[in-house]
Amino acid sequence: MTTDSRVGTDREHTGTLEVRPAAGHIGADITGVDLAEDLDEGTVAAIREAVLRWKVVFFRGQRLDHAGHVALARRFGEPVVLPRRGSASPADFPEIETTADRLELGGRYGMDHDEWLRRRRHTLLRGWHCDHGARVDPPAATILRAETVPPYGGDTTWANLAAAYAGLSAPVREFADRLRAEHRLGVGYQPRPGDDAYVRHLLDHQTAGEHPLVRVHPETGERILFVNGYYVEQITGLSRPESRAILDMLLEQATRPEHTVRLRWEPGTVAFWDNRATVHLAPADTAHLDHPRIMHRVMLAGDVPVGVDGTPSRALTGTEPGRW
């Protein structure tokens, strides 16, 4: 049986730009736009609206270079300049971080990449995160483009935290609305026996903030279940067993398959996501492949999250608004 593909769809058109949803709760493909061009205000507004509605949007076959990538990001916010990057990142573009740098991290602390991944993802939920979630002002958005990808593997998955919150029962939503949690760099890491150079690094460069467990999105007004697997340490005021049980339940809610979308990358693919309303899972299935995966990202500066009661996040250590 076949049907007219134009019937019953949620496709949106703005000039030549088309937004086509990719999954029920999150993700959309955008066609009819060349991101390397000087985008007009209408196109910028349509893309912004799609990111807010679908949380992550995908552009295929783009021809962005480093300069074009930064110029695109500036149409949507202020790019973050990281104080430290790896050797793979382009020296002349401090706004860009090349994710191949991540392959160097384990080696800095005496681990190969496989062990590095295992220690960071020793449970099924640990790999899920928003970018720089331990900061008091996590980035508002991330724009990631693929330069070189393996012929198979390397997919990225995103989850919609607004849909996750809406899917909770009313009593649990009301309970979560009142809670706050500590987000701390490195709490998802499982230390090596004996002396661990990475643990020493974490102790010397600690970053932590206390965030509302439910934040109010500053643009849409949606309530966002602000949890992730890699940064959240403990719910404030609860015992560790209570906290762990509740966080695991909420993370499982957030990452239920119906709340997610998965992207198969190709060279020239660009993903643009709302870091305030999503968590994502970077791939862990390519370290053993003899194929490079080179991605470049620019993050946009974010605001300090605010809870349902109007109370903002607060810095605990190693972070302050606007200072990286």
C-alpha angles and dihedrals in degrees: 000000000000131000136193104276090215093064120091096000129135095220115146125203130202109174105304092340115104128189114203118183114236100195138008099264107014143023136041137195116229119203135173097054133100107210091198090066126085097266118220122233093258092055092047090050092049092051092047090050091050092050091051092046100042099025093221129038131190131215120192132207097013124166101211121153124191094275092048092048092055092044090052092050091051090060088065105035147313114313116232117239110211117216092217129036134161128256094264094064116097110261094211094054109055091177091066126080117191110216092216082079087075090068088064096054100080092049091056089062101038100268134113116233094261092056090044090056094044093053093048093045106036091142130044093250101043097087095059112100148140115236113276093349094166091067120097087234109033116195116281095222145353129219112199125182130190120229101167126007135177118257089248136013126026098102121159124216128203131195128207110233093189091057089045091055093045090052094059120098115261095252092052092047090052090048094048092047090069098048134093129194138201115241113198133177113252102009090126092058119105107214124231118245113270121357112008118192092200092055089052089051091051092051090051095046104034119170122184140156136176112234134181111260086227116038127190112235107241094219107031100029090228120147110243125203095229101204135123137171102235106047109028110103106174143332108255115253096012128105117253094253091049092045094048093050094049095044092050090050092050093045091051088051092050095049099043107137093246090060094053144076127196126211127209104207127222128181106279095027115136124196120195116188141177103242090193094062105033145054121204139200116221116212122272097180103082106064091091094047121096091225128100122238111197118179131168125207138190120191125204120225113258140204132248108273118246125208131225090268092052095254113138127221116269131216117243103179140341098010139084131169115280096000118107 
